[in-house]
């Protein structure tokens, strides 16, 4: 009898495997569908999927103009953000890629400019003599005051006396030097040979050939060589852009370890730490501190959306549902918190205010951080932060830089996502369901005045300093890329 096949549920790992073989447009539509159906959710999986998709877009897109590539990235980014506007990291990754492309193009233009400037002959000395050589120490008859441009002929005026008192003679403006002429052959005046004269006497391969028009006129280009140069420049720039996106992907893989490196500076022995939900960033942060510290962790269960994953994390069992929290299952940890020597206490959400007087620090994870320093975190974070403010307990938020968004929504209610109300009231209880309207928020908005410190992979920062990090990572012209009507 053949074995029964289990159901197929696409997730992040399945999507990344399909990128290698599926057509590009099919991969874009696939990710849009996964975002809409919430089969890829939470910050880290969405950021990783977006970065890998943009890497493939850059690799497959044929372009000769950097503007075309920017338009293509913006078009894909608009479709992804429209599919799931509350996953703000999708827009963050698109902005990071757009800014990186602009920086690479700017550096490439600067290099081309420096190369062309070095190939242009710039005479270091000006002619200070007239058509006839000086005789018997007489002052020169050439004066720049008399070289005024005439209307058509370009011949200098010869009327009047010289500024030195002598009669002026009819002279013409000395001819302009080109990059393939030497000072030794101008007007028949012998000039002492030097290394500069010897080098300038040899025509430069990049100089304007004799007989061709000046740069101000019509210049004849070699179409094949120009196309070859454009192809080489595009190939080099594409390689740099791909390398930059790969660095963003590496940052996403290493961000939690970089944040955990600051754990021992902020967690001390015999402290009582309060946290909630099953965030991978918080778990690694605590495990790193446990290497040299002995402390107690109180975990709020985060009912009803994340309590099962929280229980699995505390007891150290594998969560069979796969991706939870920040793409977290307990197989990702080297060992559970209790095995690391940490005393772990699991409490209900209703006991948070009662236990807060015994807590030394509150450590929270975040779903996204917005421009004003506020954060979007799992439901229950606002209650914890308010209780900590009443008891003067410091609140520390651990977050990767990729979660920092330059957006500032004026209606914070639009940032809150609501989950299945059946988690609170079962649909089988018909009479109660008919009489109630049940809201189950998945996230809370925590204002910046309830947060004392942010710890990112770049270090610890106050909420008021986050605007500086945002300015360093995003270009102003890319902030509203998904809203063309707001771009300037």
XYZ file of C-alpha atoms in Angstrom:
488
model
C 0.000 0.000 0.000
C 1.582 3.325 -0.979
C 2.372 5.740 1.811
C 0.224 8.813 2.234
C 1.873 12.052 1.144
C 1.848 14.965 3.499
C 0.478 18.340 2.455
C 2.751 20.767 0.625
C 3.224 24.101 2.382
C 5.495 26.619 0.621
C 7.799 28.555 2.926
C 11.080 30.456 2.782
C 13.326 27.461 2.125
C 11.074 26.184 -0.665
C 11.007 29.631 -2.280
C 14.805 29.990 -2.187
C 15.210 26.608 -3.867
C 12.724 27.525 -6.585
C 14.669 30.694 -7.451
C 17.403 28.683 -9.140
C 15.170 27.096 -11.771
C 11.989 29.155 -12.041
C 11.713 32.065 -14.510
C 12.205 35.505 -13.021
C 8.647 36.767 -13.496
C 7.301 33.533 -12.063
C 9.527 33.961 -8.991
C 8.244 37.515 -8.474
C 4.620 36.383 -8.643
C 5.428 33.459 -6.347
C 6.845 35.736 -3.646
C 3.908 38.128 -3.978
C 1.545 35.198 -3.449
C 3.503 33.926 -0.438
C 3.460 37.386 1.151
C -0.275 37.815 0.613
C -1.085 34.402 2.078
C 1.360 34.974 4.989
C 3.265 31.783 4.148
C 6.375 33.926 4.452
C 5.989 36.284 7.380
C 7.966 38.129 10.045
C 10.956 40.358 9.479
C 13.851 38.014 8.817
C 12.187 35.614 6.326
C 10.680 38.515 4.361
C 14.016 40.366 4.254
C 15.931 37.268 3.123
C 13.375 36.434 0.424
C 13.364 40.023 -0.872
C 17.174 40.246 -0.997
C 17.522 36.954 -2.895
C 14.818 37.965 -5.368
C 16.446 41.352 -6.068
C 19.776 39.582 -6.539
C 18.199 37.484 -9.268
C 16.522 40.551 -10.803
C 19.876 42.330 -11.136
C 21.586 39.225 -12.502
C 18.940 38.549 -15.161
C 18.070 42.103 -16.203
C 19.913 43.382 -19.302
C 20.662 47.080 -19.093
C 23.100 49.653 -20.386
C 21.708 52.630 -18.472
C 21.747 52.711 -14.671
C 18.404 54.526 -14.744
C 16.758 51.490 -16.354
C 18.039 49.237 -13.571
C 16.742 51.623 -10.887
C 13.338 51.714 -12.554
C 13.230 47.914 -12.680
C 14.120 47.573 -8.984
C 11.538 50.207 -8.058
C 8.863 48.452 -10.107
C 9.519 45.092 -8.409
C 9.694 46.804 -5.003
C 6.300 48.470 -5.505
C 4.702 45.123 -6.279
C 6.210 43.478 -3.199
C 5.264 46.273 -0.797
C 1.732 46.397 -2.194
C 1.408 42.665 -1.545
C 2.100 43.108 2.205
C 2.413 46.750 3.316
C 2.837 45.853 7.004
C 6.060 43.954 6.341
C 8.154 47.103 6.381
C 11.447 45.226 5.952
C 10.516 44.489 2.330
C 10.638 48.206 1.547
C 13.783 48.589 3.679
C 15.695 46.000 1.636
C 14.534 47.578 -1.638
C 15.732 50.994 -0.424
C 19.077 49.548 0.644
C 19.580 48.027 -2.816
C 18.550 51.253 -4.592
C 20.936 53.314 -2.463
C 23.760 50.857 -3.033
C 23.228 51.004 -6.815
C 23.345 54.806 -6.726
C 26.573 54.737 -4.717
C 28.222 52.256 -7.085
C 27.183 54.311 -10.124
C 28.503 57.487 -8.512
C 31.852 55.857 -7.759
C 32.016 54.509 -11.310
C 31.393 57.988 -12.778
C 34.004 59.463 -10.452
C 36.561 56.910 -11.630
C 35.734 57.620 -15.288
C 36.083 61.337 -14.642
C 39.469 60.946 -12.993
C 40.687 58.726 -15.831
C 39.572 61.178 -18.519
C 41.070 64.112 -16.628
C 44.417 62.389 -16.422
C 44.381 61.766 -20.195
C 43.662 65.384 -21.154
C 46.773 67.504 -21.770
C 46.712 70.574 -19.536
C 49.542 73.027 -20.308
C 51.216 74.203 -17.146
C 52.545 77.432 -18.530
C 51.059 80.189 -20.668
C 52.701 81.949 -23.557
C 53.992 85.364 -22.387
C 55.644 86.562 -25.545
C 54.461 88.103 -28.818
C 55.048 86.945 -32.357
C 58.552 88.503 -32.340
C 61.125 87.744 -29.651
C 62.257 90.280 -27.047
C 65.151 92.487 -28.114
C 67.654 94.215 -25.834
C 65.606 93.710 -22.722
C 62.685 95.791 -24.014
C 59.418 95.137 -22.327
C 57.216 92.649 -24.111
C 54.723 93.978 -26.559
C 52.203 91.277 -25.613
C 49.670 92.340 -23.025
C 46.592 90.386 -22.011
C 44.734 93.697 -21.671
C 44.791 94.166 -25.438
C 43.642 90.676 -26.385
C 39.970 91.399 -26.708
C 37.861 89.162 -28.856
C 36.660 90.729 -32.086
C 33.307 89.948 -33.574
C 34.251 87.610 -36.402
C 37.971 87.468 -37.089
C 39.260 86.760 -33.592
C 42.216 89.196 -34.228
C 43.354 91.339 -31.328
C 43.120 95.127 -31.445
C 46.358 96.973 -32.227
C 45.429 100.585 -31.580
C 46.995 102.697 -28.854
C 50.206 102.531 -26.904
C 51.462 99.547 -24.967
C 51.011 99.569 -21.208
C 54.777 99.909 -20.847
C 54.875 103.053 -22.981
C 56.001 101.562 -26.279
C 54.168 101.572 -29.540
C 52.151 98.485 -30.096
C 52.560 96.294 -33.123
C 50.001 94.143 -34.812
C 50.095 90.770 -33.192
C 47.718 87.855 -33.089
C 46.682 85.613 -30.250
C 49.112 82.720 -29.757
C 47.685 79.473 -31.077
C 46.149 77.059 -28.601
C 48.163 74.028 -27.754
C 46.727 70.579 -28.229
C 47.667 67.457 -26.373
C 49.884 66.265 -29.258
C 51.866 69.512 -29.719
C 55.056 70.494 -27.973
C 56.038 73.877 -26.576
C 59.247 73.631 -28.555
C 57.539 74.157 -31.917
C 55.378 77.200 -31.155
C 56.238 80.321 -33.193
C 59.715 78.987 -33.853
C 60.909 79.826 -30.352
C 63.449 77.311 -29.086
C 62.517 75.879 -25.700
C 64.859 73.854 -23.570
C 63.939 70.187 -23.811
C 62.725 68.538 -20.656
C 61.002 65.292 -19.741
C 57.646 67.079 -20.025
C 58.462 68.216 -23.596
C 59.639 64.756 -24.594
C 56.504 63.120 -23.261
C 54.165 65.737 -24.710
C 55.840 65.423 -28.091
C 54.565 61.845 -28.298
C 50.901 61.709 -29.230
C 48.731 60.230 -26.481
C 46.514 57.329 -27.525
C 43.590 59.144 -25.866
C 44.338 62.520 -27.503
C 42.238 63.997 -30.277
C 43.730 62.809 -33.602
C 44.903 65.466 -36.065
C 42.334 66.552 -38.575
C 39.301 65.800 -36.419
C 36.898 68.328 -35.044
C 37.257 69.839 -31.603
C 35.136 68.623 -28.700
C 32.907 71.683 -29.222
C 32.036 70.552 -32.712
C 30.820 67.294 -34.157
C 33.088 64.475 -33.081
C 33.256 61.208 -34.921
C 33.060 58.168 -32.628
C 33.922 54.618 -33.359
C 30.620 52.822 -32.741
C 32.186 49.433 -32.083
C 34.695 50.736 -29.542
C 32.007 52.802 -27.814
C 29.712 49.786 -27.558
C 32.590 47.687 -26.243
C 33.385 50.263 -23.568
C 29.734 50.492 -22.492
C 29.530 46.703 -22.269
C 32.651 46.494 -20.104
C 31.432 49.281 -17.810
C 27.993 47.673 -17.462
C 29.527 44.291 -16.720
C 31.792 45.707 -14.037
C 28.982 47.720 -12.451
C 26.660 44.710 -12.458
C 29.295 42.650 -10.668
C 29.672 45.363 -8.023
C 25.905 45.582 -7.501
C 25.603 41.800 -7.155
C 28.453 41.822 -4.658
C 26.692 44.557 -2.680
C 23.432 42.577 -2.497
C 25.351 39.516 -1.344
C 26.833 41.629 1.455
C 23.283 42.564 2.529
C 22.375 38.864 2.580
C 25.448 38.097 4.689
C 24.434 40.887 7.078
C 21.006 39.281 7.500
C 22.666 35.970 8.362
C 25.075 37.467 10.897
C 22.953 40.196 12.492
C 21.885 38.184 15.555
C 25.439 37.133 16.369
C 26.589 40.738 16.051
C 23.828 41.908 18.402
C 24.620 39.137 20.876
C 28.221 40.367 21.087
C 26.951 43.306 23.208
C 25.041 41.095 25.656
C 27.673 40.898 28.383
C 27.905 44.692 28.497
C 24.219 45.054 29.401
C 23.347 41.928 31.405
C 25.049 41.440 34.777
C 25.119 38.659 37.335
C 22.101 37.970 39.564
C 19.819 40.195 37.503
C 16.184 39.396 36.731
C 15.347 39.859 33.046
C 11.812 40.011 31.659
C 11.052 39.206 28.027
C 8.215 37.815 25.969
C 7.544 35.901 22.742
C 10.015 33.570 21.034
C 12.420 35.901 19.269
C 15.636 34.411 17.944
C 17.469 37.708 18.510
C 16.525 37.790 22.204
C 17.335 34.122 22.686
C 20.838 34.455 21.245
C 21.337 37.637 23.243
C 20.513 35.799 26.479
C 22.577 32.734 25.607
C 25.622 34.878 24.894
C 25.296 36.633 28.247
C 24.891 33.283 29.996
C 28.415 32.277 29.012
C 29.819 34.479 31.809
C 26.759 35.545 33.810
C 24.249 33.850 36.105
C 20.827 35.465 35.993
C 17.109 34.745 35.907
C 14.794 35.149 32.917
C 11.037 35.613 33.247
C 9.193 34.859 30.004
C 5.653 36.085 29.324
C 3.806 33.545 27.222
C 2.367 36.009 24.630
C -1.075 34.469 24.443
C -2.831 33.776 22.077
C -0.626 34.250 18.996
C 2.808 33.097 20.131
C 2.290 31.099 23.311
C 2.941 27.691 21.755
C 6.306 28.748 20.351
C 7.166 30.408 23.675
C 6.419 27.201 25.587
C 8.532 25.194 23.157
C 11.417 27.614 23.587
C 11.321 27.466 27.369
C 11.210 23.681 27.618
C 13.647 23.184 24.757
C 11.419 21.101 22.480
C 11.240 21.347 18.721
C 8.239 23.188 17.368
C 6.731 20.984 14.634
C 5.091 23.965 12.921
C 8.404 25.039 11.414
C 9.012 28.760 11.091
C 7.857 30.792 14.093
C 8.784 34.172 15.458
C 11.895 35.371 13.667
C 12.124 32.223 11.520
C 12.815 30.466 14.799
C 12.565 26.903 15.916
C 14.462 25.460 18.817
C 16.719 23.453 16.504
C 18.333 26.801 15.731
C 19.647 27.021 19.293
C 22.699 25.181 20.508
C 20.919 24.471 23.784
C 17.830 25.692 25.661
C 18.086 28.489 28.159
C 17.904 26.183 31.171
C 20.788 24.059 29.883
C 22.890 27.236 29.636
C 22.555 27.760 33.393
C 19.733 30.312 33.206
C 16.844 30.108 35.639
C 13.717 30.372 33.462
C 10.266 31.253 34.792
C 7.200 31.182 32.531
C 4.325 33.490 33.515
C 1.009 34.517 32.042
C 0.525 37.935 30.517
C -1.821 38.927 33.345
C 0.999 38.628 35.908
C 3.331 41.114 34.194
C 2.452 44.142 36.312
C 2.637 42.148 39.550
C 6.127 40.810 38.811
C 7.593 44.021 37.371
C 8.757 45.354 40.773
C 11.279 42.487 40.949
C 12.597 42.934 37.409
C 15.927 44.690 36.726
C 15.666 44.959 32.926
C 13.130 44.369 30.182
C 14.445 43.052 26.862
C 12.071 43.157 23.905
C 12.278 42.060 20.302
C 10.771 44.111 17.503
C 9.030 43.518 14.215
C 9.941 46.935 12.795
C 11.324 50.277 13.978
C 9.922 53.450 12.427
C 11.546 56.822 11.888
C 10.462 58.461 15.149
C 12.090 55.750 17.291
C 8.893 53.864 18.022
C 8.619 50.156 17.337
C 6.146 47.564 16.149
C 6.461 44.497 18.386
C 4.463 41.386 19.256
C 1.166 41.956 21.017
C 1.739 42.594 24.723
C 4.909 44.653 24.306
C 3.108 47.938 24.979
C 1.685 46.647 28.265
C 5.139 45.488 29.359
C 6.727 48.826 28.403
C 4.068 50.799 30.299
C 4.480 48.651 33.408
C 8.247 49.125 33.200
C 7.798 52.908 33.010
C 5.681 52.891 36.166
C 8.334 50.899 38.067
C 11.274 52.814 36.509
C 12.619 49.654 34.918
C 14.838 50.178 31.839
C 13.505 48.816 28.556
C 16.056 47.531 26.029
C 15.090 46.660 22.454
C 17.281 44.403 20.303
C 16.882 44.957 16.584
C 18.906 44.602 13.414
C 19.542 47.704 11.318
C 17.555 46.179 8.467
C 14.378 46.653 10.575
C 14.865 50.429 10.805
C 12.441 52.070 8.407
C 12.563 55.693 7.195
C 8.787 55.779 6.961
C 6.748 57.761 9.456
C 3.084 56.716 9.349
C 0.829 59.322 10.892
C -1.870 56.756 11.643
C -0.203 54.130 13.784
C -3.343 52.019 13.724
C -2.521 51.227 10.089
C 0.618 49.409 11.253
C -1.271 46.963 13.455
C -2.101 43.606 11.915
C -5.019 41.602 13.256
C -4.975 37.834 13.440
C -7.494 35.042 13.683
C -10.179 35.829 16.292
C -10.820 32.103 16.549
C -7.715 31.892 18.735
C -9.682 33.732 21.437
C -13.255 32.596 20.900
C -13.868 29.326 19.094
C -16.184 29.376 16.121
C -17.999 26.348 17.515
C -19.464 28.596 20.216
C -22.096 30.027 17.922
C -24.291 32.036 20.346
C -21.251 33.802 21.836
C -19.717 34.562 18.456
C -22.948 36.187 17.260
C -22.973 38.573 20.213
C -19.290 39.591 20.244
C -16.911 41.422 17.984
C -13.483 39.971 18.697
C -10.226 41.731 17.730
C -6.968 39.819 17.953
C -4.039 42.213 17.288
C -0.838 40.483 16.297
C 1.371 43.530 16.938
C 1.513 46.513 19.272
C 2.896 49.983 18.671
C 5.308 51.102 21.412
C 6.072 54.860 21.387
C 9.711 55.958 21.687
C 9.262 57.532 25.119
C 8.730 54.030 26.584
C 12.083 52.757 25.244
C 15.397 53.516 26.945
C 17.937 51.864 24.625
C 18.182 50.201 21.225
C 20.874 47.582 20.644
C 21.582 46.979 16.950
C 24.352 45.198 15.110
C 26.102 48.611 15.043
C 25.997 49.105 18.805
C 23.757 50.663 21.449
C 21.813 53.833 20.595
C 19.210 56.037 22.195
C 15.848 56.278 20.389
C 16.583 59.908 19.535
C 19.707 58.857 17.580
C 18.022 56.383 15.253
C 17.325 59.093 12.681
C 21.071 59.321 12.089
C 21.343 55.594 11.351
C 18.366 55.837 9.014
C 19.997 58.742 7.158
C 23.211 56.741 6.750
C 21.474 53.703 5.245
C 18.805 55.194 2.969
C 18.836 57.811 0.224
C 16.305 60.617 0.421
C 15.122 59.996 -3.146
C 14.343 56.335 -2.341
C 12.216 56.815 0.780
C 8.944 57.092 -1.171
C 9.867 54.821 -4.064
C 6.568 52.934 -3.597
C 4.605 56.207 -3.775
C 5.498 57.889 -7.082
C 3.146 60.785 -6.356
C 5.311 61.744 -3.354
C 8.670 61.555 -5.122
C 10.478 64.768 -6.032
